[in-house]
Tab-separated table of C-alpha atoms in Angstrom:
chain	number	residue	atom	x	y	z
A	1	MET	CA	1.899	18.812	13.357
A	2	ASN	CA	3.747	18.649	10.085
A	3	ILE	CA	2.617	16.510	7.150
A	4	SER	CA	4.956	13.599	7.875
A	5	GLU	CA	3.830	13.391	11.497
A	6	GLN	CA	0.202	13.355	10.388
A	7	ILE	CA	0.854	10.611	7.808
A	8	PHE	CA	2.570	8.392	10.358
A	9	ASP	CA	-0.233	9.019	12.837
A	10	TYR	CA	-2.787	8.018	10.203
A	11	ILE	CA	-1.132	4.844	8.919
A	12	SER	CA	-0.481	3.659	12.489
A	13	LYS	CA	-4.223	2.913	12.657
A	14	TYR	CA	-3.625	0.084	10.162
A	15	THR	CA	-0.188	-1.336	10.883
A	16	ASN	CA	2.967	-0.811	12.899
A	17	LEU	CA	5.281	-2.090	10.142
A	18	MET	CA	6.983	-0.241	7.315
A	19	PHE	CA	9.524	-1.569	4.846
A	20	GLY	CA	11.827	0.472	2.674
A	21	ASN	CA	15.161	1.390	1.163
A	22	PRO	CA	15.502	5.165	1.542
A	23	GLY	CA	16.997	7.774	-0.751
A	24	THR	CA	17.404	11.521	-0.585
A	25	THR	CA	13.754	12.344	-1.281
A	26	GLU	CA	12.554	10.146	1.620
A	27	LEU	CA	14.824	11.544	4.338
A	28	PRO	CA	12.557	14.458	5.341
A	29	PHE	CA	9.612	12.057	5.717
A	30	LEU	CA	11.442	9.326	7.646
A	31	LYS	CA	12.911	11.842	10.094
A	32	TYR	CA	9.515	11.989	11.807
A	33	LYS	CA	8.889	8.253	12.058
A	34	PRO	CA	7.584	7.525	15.579
A	35	ASN	CA	8.869	4.624	17.650
A	36	SER	CA	5.464	2.981	17.344
A	37	ILE	CA	6.193	2.321	13.651
A	38	LYS	CA	8.883	-0.319	13.156
A	39	TYR	CA	10.918	0.380	10.021
A	40	TYR	CA	12.714	-2.551	8.372
A	41	LEU	CA	15.484	-1.749	5.946
A	42	ALA	CA	15.878	-3.832	2.795
A	43	LEU	CA	18.973	-3.558	0.616
A	44	HIS	CA	16.894	-3.299	-2.534
A	45	ASP	CA	13.653	-1.425	-3.144
A	46	GLY	CA	11.868	-4.409	-4.676
A	47	ILE	CA	12.805	-6.615	-1.734
A	48	ALA	CA	11.068	-4.103	0.569
A	49	VAL	CA	7.878	-4.617	-1.469
A	50	GLY	CA	8.264	-8.407	-1.237
A	51	MET	CA	8.726	-8.248	2.541
A	52	SER	CA	5.673	-6.067	2.925
A	53	ALA	CA	3.639	-8.571	0.894
A	54	GLY	CA	4.834	-11.351	3.184
A	55	SER	CA	3.873	-9.433	6.314
A	56	TYR	CA	0.315	-9.103	4.982
A	57	LEU	CA	0.090	-12.869	4.479
A	58	TYR	CA	0.628	-13.340	8.219
A	59	ASN	CA	-1.179	-10.446	9.892
A	60	ASN	CA	-3.778	-9.650	7.200
A	61	LYS	CA	-2.938	-5.957	7.545
A	62	ILE	CA	-2.244	-3.563	4.709
A	63	GLY	CA	1.436	-3.464	3.728
A	64	ILE	CA	3.198	-0.085	3.823
A	65	VAL	CA	6.326	0.487	1.735
A	66	ASN	CA	8.463	3.617	1.415
A	67	LEU	CA	10.443	3.787	-1.837
A	68	HIS	CA	12.875	6.196	-3.432
A	69	ALA	CA	11.593	8.363	-6.280
A	70	ALA	CA	11.997	7.153	-9.853
A	71	PRO	CA	15.053	4.836	-9.548
A	72	GLY	CA	13.850	2.995	-6.452
A	73	LEU	CA	10.345	2.603	-7.773
A	74	MET	CA	11.643	1.244	-11.083
A	75	ASN	CA	13.705	-1.306	-9.145
A	76	SER	CA	10.434	-2.509	-7.642
A	77	ILE	CA	8.225	-2.894	-10.699
A	78	GLY	CA	8.489	-6.700	-10.845
A	79	TYR	CA	7.424	-6.991	-7.206
A	80	ILE	CA	4.588	-4.499	-7.720
A	81	TYR	CA	3.449	-6.471	-10.773
A	82	SER	CA	3.373	-9.601	-8.629
A	83	ALA	CA	1.393	-7.797	-5.898
A	84	LYS	CA	-1.153	-6.724	-8.514
A	85	LEU	CA	-1.680	-10.304	-9.732
A	86	ASP	CA	-1.649	-11.719	-6.193
A	87	ARG	CA	-4.236	-9.128	-5.083
A	88	THR	CA	-1.928	-8.005	-2.264
A	89	PRO	CA	-3.017	-4.773	-0.500
A	90	LEU	CA	0.042	-2.500	-0.546
A	91	LEU	CA	0.348	1.249	-0.082
A	92	VAL	CA	3.578	2.447	-1.702
A	93	ILE	CA	4.637	5.905	-0.486
A	94	VAL	CA	7.216	7.273	-2.910
A	95	GLY	CA	9.463	10.242	-2.227
A	96	GLN	CA	9.213	12.788	-5.031
A	97	GLN	CA	11.265	15.797	-6.068
A	98	GLU	CA	10.334	19.285	-4.894
A	99	SER	CA	6.722	20.032	-5.785
A	100	THR	CA	7.458	23.395	-7.438
A	101	LYS	CA	10.234	22.011	-9.674
A	102	LEU	CA	8.675	18.948	-11.262
A	103	LEU	CA	8.232	20.622	-14.661
A	104	ASP	CA	11.990	21.239	-14.718
A	105	GLU	CA	12.513	17.454	-14.490
A	106	PRO	CA	15.500	17.331	-12.125
A	107	VAL	CA	17.210	13.971	-11.588
A	108	LEU	CA	14.939	11.365	-9.900
A	109	THR	CA	11.780	12.906	-11.363
A	110	VAL	CA	9.244	10.696	-13.103
A	111	ASP	CA	5.615	11.018	-14.088
A	112	LEU	CA	4.324	8.373	-11.712
A	113	ARG	CA	0.957	8.258	-13.472
A	114	LYS	CA	2.646	6.269	-16.244
A	115	ILE	CA	3.722	3.505	-13.857
A	116	PRO	CA	1.979	0.235	-14.839
A	117	TYR	CA	0.533	-2.562	-12.695
A	118	VAL	CA	-0.929	-0.451	-9.911
A	119	LYS	CA	-4.568	0.257	-9.161
A	120	GLU	CA	-3.988	3.990	-8.846
A	121	VAL	CA	-1.289	6.662	-8.640
A	122	ILE	CA	-2.052	9.650	-6.415
A	123	ASP	CA	0.195	12.714	-6.610
A	124	VAL	CA	0.270	15.000	-3.575
A	125	LYS	CA	0.276	18.553	-4.985
A	126	ASN	CA	0.075	20.523	-1.735
A	127	LYS	CA	0.013	20.025	2.013
A	128	LYS	CA	-3.784	20.185	2.257
A	129	GLU	CA	-4.084	17.127	0.017
A	130	ALA	CA	-1.520	14.926	1.785
A	131	ILE	CA	-3.720	13.148	4.340
A	132	LYS	CA	-6.592	12.987	1.865
A	133	ALA	CA	-4.235	11.268	-0.572
A	134	ILE	CA	-3.183	8.688	2.022
A	135	SER	CA	-6.821	8.056	2.961
A	136	VAL	CA	-7.936	7.639	-0.654
A	137	GLY	CA	-4.886	5.452	-1.283
A	138	ILE	CA	-5.766	3.084	1.538
A	139	ARG	CA	-9.415	2.889	0.501
A	140	THR	CA	-8.345	2.092	-3.052
A	141	VAL	CA	-5.850	-0.518	-1.876
A	142	LEU	CA	-8.567	-2.327	0.083
A	143	SER	CA	-11.353	-2.073	-2.498
A	144	ASN	CA	-12.116	-5.249	-4.412
A	145	PRO	CA	-9.883	-6.594	-5.823
A	146	SER	CA	-7.181	-5.370	-3.463
A	147	GLY	CA	-3.814	-4.395	-4.883
A	148	PRO	CA	-0.947	-1.870	-4.873
A	149	VAL	CA	-1.461	1.904	-4.920
A	150	ILE	CA	1.252	4.557	-5.199
A	151	VAL	CA	1.134	7.874	-3.348
A	152	SER	CA	3.895	10.315	-4.268
A	153	LEU	CA	5.035	12.745	-1.560
A	154	PRO	CA	7.333	15.631	-2.627
A	155	PHE	CA	10.093	16.059	-0.066
A	156	ASP	CA	9.369	19.766	0.500
A	157	ILE	CA	5.748	19.068	1.440
A	158	ALA	CA	6.789	16.345	3.898
A	159	GLU	CA	7.999	18.883	6.472
A	160	GLU	CA	5.377	21.574	5.998
A	161	GLU	CA	3.315	22.456	9.038
A	162	CYS	CA	-0.415	22.039	8.628
A	163	GLU	CA	-3.494	21.978	10.798
A	164	LYS	CA	-4.472	18.411	11.523
A	165	THR	CA	-6.735	17.006	8.849
A	166	ASN	CA	-9.605	15.171	10.515
A	167	ILE	CA	-10.543	12.262	8.292
A	168	THR	CA	-12.452	9.241	9.459
A	169	GLU	CA	-10.302	6.148	9.582
A	170	SER	CA	-10.427	4.432	6.190
A	171	ILE	CA	-11.839	1.118	7.300
A	172	TYR	CA	-13.043	0.231	3.846
A	173	THR	CA	-15.881	-2.244	3.843
A	174	GLU	CA	-17.939	-3.625	1.018
A	175	GLU	CA	-21.227	-5.396	1.337
A	176	LYS	CA	-20.788	-9.132	1.377
A	177	LEU	CA	-21.058	-10.455	-2.153
A	178	VAL	CA	-24.063	-12.769	-2.203
A	179	LEU	CA	-26.379	-14.243	-4.814
A	180	LYS	CA	-30.151	-13.985	-4.894
A	181	PRO	CA	-32.025	-17.202	-4.041
A	182	ASP	CA	-33.358	-17.603	-7.589
A	183	ILE	CA	-29.811	-17.449	-9.015
A	184	LEU	CA	-28.651	-20.061	-6.499
A	185	ASP	CA	-31.614	-22.219	-7.500
A	186	GLN	CA	-30.683	-21.956	-11.179
A	187	ILE	CA	-27.061	-22.966	-10.470
A	188	ALA	CA	-28.238	-25.851	-8.295
A	189	GLU	CA	-30.500	-27.035	-11.100
A	190	GLU	CA	-27.562	-27.142	-13.518
A	191	ILE	CA	-25.534	-29.099	-10.963
A	192	ASN	CA	-28.390	-31.551	-10.332
A	193	ASN	CA	-28.865	-32.127	-14.066
A	194	SER	CA	-25.186	-32.871	-14.700
A	195	LYS	CA	-23.810	-36.408	-14.607
A	196	SER	CA	-20.150	-35.480	-14.244
A	197	ILE	CA	-18.881	-32.351	-12.505
A	198	ALA	CA	-15.363	-30.977	-11.984
A	199	ILE	CA	-14.487	-28.380	-9.365
A	200	VAL	CA	-11.556	-26.047	-9.987
A	201	ALA	CA	-10.619	-24.389	-6.695
A	202	GLY	CA	-8.394	-21.340	-6.310
A	203	TYR	CA	-6.729	-18.943	-3.915
A	204	GLU	CA	-10.034	-17.374	-2.808
A	205	ILE	CA	-10.850	-20.588	-0.925
A	206	ASP	CA	-7.886	-19.901	1.353
A	207	LEU	CA	-8.550	-16.168	1.473
A	208	PHE	CA	-12.121	-16.676	2.713
A	209	ASP	CA	-11.344	-19.834	4.722
A	210	ALA	CA	-13.845	-21.906	2.768
A	211	HIS	CA	-11.875	-25.176	2.915
A	212	ASP	CA	-14.355	-27.156	5.012
A	213	GLU	CA	-17.329	-26.006	2.957
A	214	LEU	CA	-15.536	-26.940	-0.283
A	215	ILE	CA	-14.804	-30.487	0.904
A	216	GLU	CA	-18.381	-31.029	2.104
A	217	PHE	CA	-19.766	-29.780	-1.213
A	218	SER	CA	-17.392	-31.838	-3.364
A	219	GLU	CA	-18.184	-35.003	-1.414
A	220	LYS	CA	-21.928	-34.469	-1.745
A	221	ILE	CA	-21.821	-34.063	-5.520
A	222	GLY	CA	-19.036	-36.647	-5.966
A	223	SER	CA	-16.711	-34.224	-7.713
A	224	PRO	CA	-12.898	-34.212	-7.936
A	225	ILE	CA	-11.119	-31.015	-6.858
A	226	PHE	CA	-8.632	-29.626	-9.347
A	227	ALA	CA	-6.335	-26.807	-8.258
A	228	GLU	CA	-6.162	-23.771	-10.507
A	229	PRO	CA	-2.879	-23.458	-12.445
A	230	TYR	CA	-0.151	-21.416	-10.746
A	231	PHE	CA	-2.069	-21.003	-7.500
A	232	SER	CA	-0.618	-18.588	-4.958
A	233	ARG	CA	-2.091	-20.093	-1.787
A	234	SER	CA	-3.791	-23.331	-0.815
A	235	PRO	CA	-6.914	-23.880	-2.954
A	236	SER	CA	-8.088	-26.868	-0.927
A	237	VAL	CA	-7.039	-29.202	1.879
A	238	LYS	CA	-7.731	-31.988	-0.614
A	239	ILE	CA	-6.297	-31.676	-4.131
A	240	ASP	CA	-6.940	-34.441	-6.637
A	241	ALA	CA	-4.732	-32.841	-9.293
A	242	ILE	CA	-3.199	-29.508	-10.239
A	243	LEU	CA	-4.217	-28.219	-13.640
A	244	PRO	CA	-1.265	-27.998	-16.057
A	245	ARG	CA	0.437	-24.930	-17.474
A	246	LYS	CA	-1.052	-25.206	-20.984
A	247	ALA	CA	-4.614	-24.237	-21.909
A	248	SER	CA	-4.816	-27.097	-24.425
A	249	GLN	CA	-3.956	-29.625	-21.715
A	250	ILE	CA	-6.553	-28.110	-19.385
A	251	ASN	CA	-9.154	-28.419	-22.146
A	252	LYS	CA	-8.370	-32.106	-22.553
A	253	ILE	CA	-9.050	-32.663	-18.858
A	254	LEU	CA	-12.133	-30.505	-18.370
A	255	MET	CA	-13.923	-31.105	-21.687
A	256	ARG	CA	-14.875	-34.596	-20.493
A	257	TYR	CA	-17.100	-33.183	-17.747
A	258	ASP	CA	-20.695	-32.048	-18.224
A	259	LEU	CA	-20.131	-29.102	-15.924
A	260	VAL	CA	-17.073	-27.268	-14.590
A	261	LEU	CA	-17.369	-25.132	-11.455
A	262	LEU	CA	-14.664	-22.515	-10.934
A	263	ILE	CA	-14.881	-21.661	-7.260
A	264	GLY	CA	-12.647	-18.774	-6.234
A	265	SER	CA	-10.368	-19.614	-9.142
A	266	THR	CA	-9.348	-18.764	-12.693
A	267	LEU	CA	-8.253	-20.829	-15.686
A	268	HIS	CA	-6.301	-18.086	-17.412
A	269	ASN	CA	-3.281	-18.027	-15.123
A	270	VAL	CA	-1.313	-20.302	-17.450
A	271	ILE	CA	2.070	-19.901	-19.106
A	272	PHE	CA	0.925	-21.206	-22.492
A	273	MET	CA	-2.425	-19.896	-23.685
A	274	ASP	CA	-2.146	-22.073	-26.802
A	275	GLU	CA	-5.896	-22.363	-27.423
A	276	ASP	CA	-9.185	-20.910	-26.239
A	277	TYR	CA	-11.085	-22.596	-23.465
A	278	MET	CA	-14.243	-24.524	-24.253
A	279	TRP	CA	-16.366	-22.349	-22.045
A	280	GLU	CA	-19.947	-23.361	-22.746
A	281	ASN	CA	-20.192	-25.625	-19.665
A	282	ILE	CA	-18.358	-23.433	-17.111
A	283	ILE	CA	-19.831	-21.604	-14.114
A	284	GLN	CA	-17.540	-19.310	-12.127
A	285	ILE	CA	-17.918	-18.010	-8.575
A	286	THR	CA	-15.491	-15.221	-7.686
A	287	THR	CA	-15.199	-12.052	-5.614
A	288	ASP	CA	-12.810	-10.526	-8.134
A	289	HIS	CA	-14.530	-7.844	-10.216
A	290	GLU	CA	-11.738	-7.816	-12.815
A	291	GLU	CA	-11.874	-11.569	-13.286
A	292	ASN	CA	-15.657	-11.494	-13.429
A	293	VAL	CA	-15.944	-9.089	-16.378
A	294	LYS	CA	-13.263	-10.702	-18.548
A	295	ARG	CA	-14.714	-14.177	-19.037
A	296	PHE	CA	-17.206	-15.455	-21.597
A	297	TRP	CA	-18.754	-18.147	-19.433
A	298	LYS	CA	-21.322	-17.661	-16.668
A	299	SER	CA	-19.522	-15.736	-13.950
A	300	PHE	CA	-21.093	-14.615	-10.679
A	301	LEU	CA	-19.729	-12.222	-8.074
A	302	CYS	CA	-20.097	-14.011	-4.766
A	303	ASP	CA	-18.175	-14.837	-1.615
A	304	PRO	CA	-17.115	-18.494	-2.166
A	305	LYS	CA	-17.735	-19.428	1.466
A	306	TYR	CA	-21.264	-18.001	1.318
A	307	PHE	CA	-21.896	-19.712	-2.033
A	308	LEU	CA	-20.798	-23.123	-0.789
A	309	LYS	CA	-22.940	-22.858	2.345
A	310	GLU	CA	-26.025	-21.768	0.404
A	311	ILE	CA	-25.668	-24.174	-2.533
A	312	LEU	CA	-25.104	-27.267	-0.377
A	313	PRO	CA	-28.748	-27.841	0.724
A	314	ARG	CA	-29.946	-27.106	-2.819
A	315	VAL	CA	-27.957	-29.867	-4.559
A	316	LYS	CA	-28.735	-33.563	-4.613
A	317	GLU	CA	-26.311	-36.154	-3.365
A	318	LYS	CA	-24.675	-37.900	-6.290
A	319	LYS	CA	-23.732	-41.392	-5.168
A	320	ASN	CA	-23.256	-42.591	-8.725
A	321	ASN	CA	-21.498	-39.554	-10.136
A	322	LYS	CA	-19.621	-40.546	-13.260
A	323	LYS	CA	-15.933	-41.090	-12.398
A	324	ILE	CA	-13.543	-39.850	-15.071
A	325	PRO	CA	-9.885	-40.899	-14.851
A	326	PHE	CA	-7.279	-38.177	-15.248
A	327	THR	CA	-3.505	-38.078	-15.418
A	328	LYS	CA	-1.586	-36.136	-12.808
A	329	ASN	CA	1.424	-33.951	-13.580
A	330	GLU	CA	4.787	-35.629	-13.885
A	331	VAL	CA	6.834	-35.315	-10.706
A	332	ASN	CA	10.543	-35.346	-10.000
A	333	LYS	CA	11.103	-38.463	-7.872
A	334	ASN	CA	14.044	-37.035	-5.929
A	335	VAL	CA	12.252	-33.791	-5.120
A	336	SER	CA	9.069	-35.718	-4.315
A	337	GLN	CA	10.929	-37.853	-1.770
A	338	ILE	CA	12.564	-34.778	-0.230
A	339	THR	CA	9.236	-32.946	0.025
A	340	GLU	CA	7.354	-35.941	1.460
A	341	TYR	CA	10.012	-36.338	4.146
A	342	LEU	CA	9.963	-32.605	4.873
A	343	LYS	CA	6.166	-32.640	5.223
A	344	LYS	CA	6.445	-35.059	8.159
A	345	LEU	CA	8.620	-32.529	10.016
A	346	LEU	CA	6.566	-29.420	9.286
A	347	LYS	CA	4.471	-28.017	12.114
A	348	ASP	CA	3.174	-24.452	11.949
A	349	GLU	CA	5.763	-23.152	9.480
A	350	ALA	CA	4.378	-21.437	6.391
A	351	VAL	CA	6.048	-22.642	3.196
A	352	PHE	CA	7.087	-20.077	0.595
A	353	GLU	CA	7.746	-21.839	-2.709
A	354	GLU	CA	9.801	-20.638	-5.681
A	355	THR	CA	11.109	-23.610	-7.636
A	356	PRO	CA	10.113	-23.235	-11.309
A	357	ALA	CA	11.373	-26.708	-12.251
A	358	TYR	CA	9.591	-28.502	-9.390
A	359	ARG	CA	6.599	-26.288	-8.688
A	360	GLU	CA	3.873	-28.872	-9.333
A	361	THR	CA	5.845	-31.602	-7.542
A	362	ILE	CA	6.018	-29.504	-4.370
A	363	MET	CA	2.483	-28.159	-4.693
A	364	GLU	CA	1.034	-31.669	-5.019
A	365	ILE	CA	2.491	-32.470	-1.587
A	366	LEU	CA	2.412	-29.176	0.333
A	367	GLY	CA	-0.188	-27.107	-1.515
A	368	ASN	CA	-3.032	-28.396	0.674
A	369	ARG	CA	-1.695	-26.719	3.845
A	370	LYS	CA	-4.479	-24.301	4.775
A	371	LYS	CA	-3.111	-20.741	5.185
A	372	LEU	CA	0.406	-22.201	5.342
A	373	PHE	CA	1.401	-22.417	1.678
A	374	PHE	CA	2.316	-19.401	-0.441
A	375	SER	CA	3.718	-18.808	-3.889
A	376	ASN	CA	2.977	-16.119	-6.483
A	377	ARG	CA	0.668	-16.078	-9.479
A	378	SER	CA	2.877	-13.963	-11.725
A	379	GLY	CA	5.786	-16.339	-12.323
A	380	PHE	CA	8.024	-13.622	-10.878
A	381	LEU	CA	11.367	-14.777	-9.479
A	382	GLY	CA	12.857	-13.204	-6.360
A	383	TRP	CA	9.572	-13.033	-4.419
A	384	ALA	CA	9.642	-16.009	-2.036
A	385	LEU	CA	12.735	-15.111	-0.021
A	386	PRO	CA	11.746	-11.539	0.939
A	387	ALA	CA	8.108	-12.571	1.392
A	388	SER	CA	9.082	-15.292	3.855
A	389	ILE	CA	11.206	-12.783	5.786
A	390	GLY	CA	8.320	-10.292	5.906
A	391	TYR	CA	6.053	-13.081	7.150
A	392	ALA	CA	8.542	-13.873	9.942
A	393	ILE	CA	8.947	-10.189	10.826
A	394	ALA	CA	5.169	-9.948	11.265
A	395	GLY	CA	5.314	-12.826	13.772
A	396	GLY	CA	4.990	-16.037	11.745
A	397	LYS	CA	7.289	-18.997	11.220
A	398	SER	CA	8.443	-19.582	7.667
A	399	LEU	CA	10.343	-22.010	5.485
A	400	THR	CA	11.515	-20.943	2.040
A	401	ILE	CA	11.880	-23.640	-0.626
A	402	ILE	CA	13.728	-22.108	-3.532
A	403	GLY	CA	15.782	-23.078	-6.566
A	404	ASP	CA	19.433	-22.165	-7.012
A	405	GLY	CA	18.546	-19.908	-9.943
A	406	SER	CA	15.691	-18.178	-8.121
A	407	PHE	CA	17.827	-17.599	-5.037
A	408	HIS	CA	20.106	-15.178	-6.865
A	409	TYR	CA	17.280	-12.774	-7.685
A	410	SER	CA	17.084	-11.495	-4.094
A	411	PRO	CA	19.963	-12.855	-1.961
A	412	GLN	CA	20.522	-9.555	-0.166
A	413	ALA	CA	17.198	-10.116	1.579
A	414	LEU	CA	19.215	-12.328	3.943
A	415	TRP	CA	20.874	-9.216	5.342
A	416	THR	CA	17.552	-7.994	6.727
A	417	ALA	CA	16.955	-11.336	8.459
A	418	SER	CA	20.412	-11.252	10.054
A	419	ASN	CA	20.389	-7.571	10.924
A	420	TYR	CA	17.044	-7.752	12.745
A	421	ASP	CA	17.713	-11.200	14.242
A	422	ILE	CA	14.789	-12.856	12.432
A	423	GLU	CA	14.271	-16.617	12.672
A	424	LEU	CA	14.371	-18.170	9.205
A	425	LYS	CA	14.795	-21.547	7.529
A	426	ILE	CA	15.768	-21.837	3.861
A	427	LEU	CA	15.938	-24.921	1.664
A	428	VAL	CA	17.660	-24.559	-1.713
A	429	LEU	CA	17.149	-27.271	-4.334
A	430	ASN	CA	20.233	-26.902	-6.505
A	431	ASN	CA	19.868	-28.468	-9.955
A	432	LYS	CA	22.944	-26.640	-11.263
A	433	GLY	CA	21.234	-24.063	-13.364
A	434	TYR	CA	17.915	-23.436	-15.003
A	435	GLU	CA	16.300	-26.870	-15.115
A	436	SER	CA	12.903	-25.326	-15.818
A	437	LEU	CA	14.350	-24.053	-19.118
A	438	ARG	CA	16.590	-27.025	-19.900
A	439	SER	CA	13.618	-29.363	-19.652
A	440	LYS	CA	11.753	-27.379	-22.307
A	441	ALA	CA	14.591	-26.468	-24.667
A	442	ASN	CA	15.418	-28.831	-27.528
A	443	TYR	CA	19.097	-27.887	-27.407
A	444	GLN	CA	21.955	-27.492	-24.937
A	445	ALA	CA	23.649	-24.212	-24.061
A	446	ASP	CA	25.983	-23.076	-21.286
A	447	TYR	CA	23.710	-20.131	-20.458
A	448	LEU	CA	21.082	-22.613	-19.267
A	449	SER	CA	23.424	-24.063	-16.638
A	450	PRO	CA	25.065	-21.382	-14.456
A	451	ILE	CA	26.814	-23.227	-11.607
A	452	THR	CA	26.532	-21.360	-8.293
A	453	SER	CA	26.900	-22.024	-4.574
A	454	PRO	CA	24.060	-20.252	-2.761
A	455	HIS	CA	25.161	-21.563	0.656
A	456	LYS	CA	28.372	-19.530	0.413
A	457	VAL	CA	26.333	-16.366	-0.048
A	458	ALA	CA	24.137	-17.257	2.946
A	459	GLN	CA	27.206	-17.941	5.066
A	460	ALA	CA	28.490	-14.452	4.281
A	461	TYR	CA	25.229	-13.077	5.698
A	462	GLY	CA	25.682	-14.971	8.964
A	463	PHE	CA	23.521	-18.071	8.355
A	464	GLU	CA	24.368	-21.563	9.591
A	465	VAL	CA	24.802	-23.453	6.318
A	466	VAL	CA	25.018	-27.027	5.030
A	467	GLU	CA	25.506	-28.258	1.470
A	468	THR	CA	24.702	-31.921	0.923
A	469	THR	CA	23.471	-34.754	-1.256
A	470	ASN	CA	22.586	-36.818	1.855
A	471	TRP	CA	19.415	-34.895	2.513
A	472	LYS	CA	17.531	-36.989	5.082
A	473	SER	CA	19.680	-36.242	8.122
A	474	GLU	CA	20.249	-32.659	7.049
A	475	ILE	CA	16.544	-31.879	6.654
A	476	LYS	CA	16.171	-32.979	10.256
A	477	TRP	CA	18.930	-30.509	11.121
A	478	LEU	CA	17.191	-27.748	9.184
A	479	MET	CA	13.882	-28.209	10.997
A	480	GLU	CA	15.369	-28.318	14.495
A	481	ASN	CA	15.034	-25.048	16.383
A	482	ASP	CA	18.511	-24.900	17.888
A	483	LYS	CA	19.668	-22.028	15.627
A	484	LYS	CA	17.766	-18.951	14.464
A	485	ARG	CA	18.873	-18.866	10.838
A	486	LYS	CA	19.564	-22.055	8.903
A	487	PHE	CA	20.307	-22.623	5.244
A	488	LEU	CA	20.313	-26.076	3.632
A	489	GLU	CA	21.416	-26.568	0.045
A	490	ILE	CA	20.616	-29.963	-1.479
A	491	ILE	CA	22.278	-30.948	-4.736
A	492	ILE	CA	19.630	-32.601	-6.914
A	493	PRO	CA	20.998	-35.544	-8.947
A	494	GLU	CA	20.874	-35.114	-12.722
């Protein structure tokens, strides 16, 4: 077997999907792709990364992406950055120039070790290292916290014959993160001695399916559940409020509680870190090693589902827990009405959200959908559309809710949906520009209001499209399953 055949044989143990946008340095590798691996072409390298991330969200399998040398990889950096923050397990196999000519720096060459926002970069130097590199790459991808890893494969090595490298399948497992009984007792004592407690829940609740345990715990101690700022997946099936985008505003909310419990969450994923957190009364439970070592409050590495099960019998029921009023985020009434109506029609569709101006409005209504709500933690635009397509390719049903500005970051993703006959529903909320910026600017400028017609782009890619201000009947149309690919653009009143 040659190296490419061995690589495909190895990665087929983990997934049958690969996404990419090939260039010259990938052709020797892709020539040996077996029929058992389904390759989905994206018309932009970054979009391939986004689709692979979406496929993981449905099938919980490592995402495999094949990208083109330096230019293609550079096109993808924003998506890789997002995967790093979202803790998405992605193996990025990058075609590299000929292994014996890298010091000459021909076109397309780059020192991949300088690429930021990945857990590791592994350069294949010779054929004997190729399968080892893939194995180490996968183990690194899956180690806690999971994230993207790059393996570079020079095109001359890809076709070299080599005796089969026998490496045990890289089913990476870590011991379950648990706390000793005495530590649990100490935490329980702090909870029992506190009169007012706030829970801040995050994406790890959804990741570990700890929703039921969280609700039971919060009800026993009489605590409200706040969602972490900029959450990427449902933090709870019951959300009392979403924490705002400013650290100072979060402080105003949480400082009134005797104790704050961060369960599978973080407070630092804010846009405006305008002041330090008052951290003396915070206890954090997380599985994320990187998050754990960065914070100045008490932080414990522990599976949130295990923690909630073990802490529950140790805490006392608080029937008279001090109730503290709090103010919810402002919502856009028009978007709120649209989203509430849409929620009644949703069944098993996963929602992929990317509406910077209306994020909290939509999350307040749809963010409690267990394993059926996804966004990204990085603030990156252009992610939701390819991610929703990758999710559908993997076998799920998806609905993208996206702004008119965000749509234009990755419109060519629609080609992949049409070309491979993928079922997809897209809802564009068109506020005629960048409302998320206009609402914060203290001046007016034409560059804050680019007027576009996303539905015309979708129509060119073969979607059934509707543009409307009369949204009620058209949302019904969107959610009916009579057509495979539908695109609804709603003009939001000023």
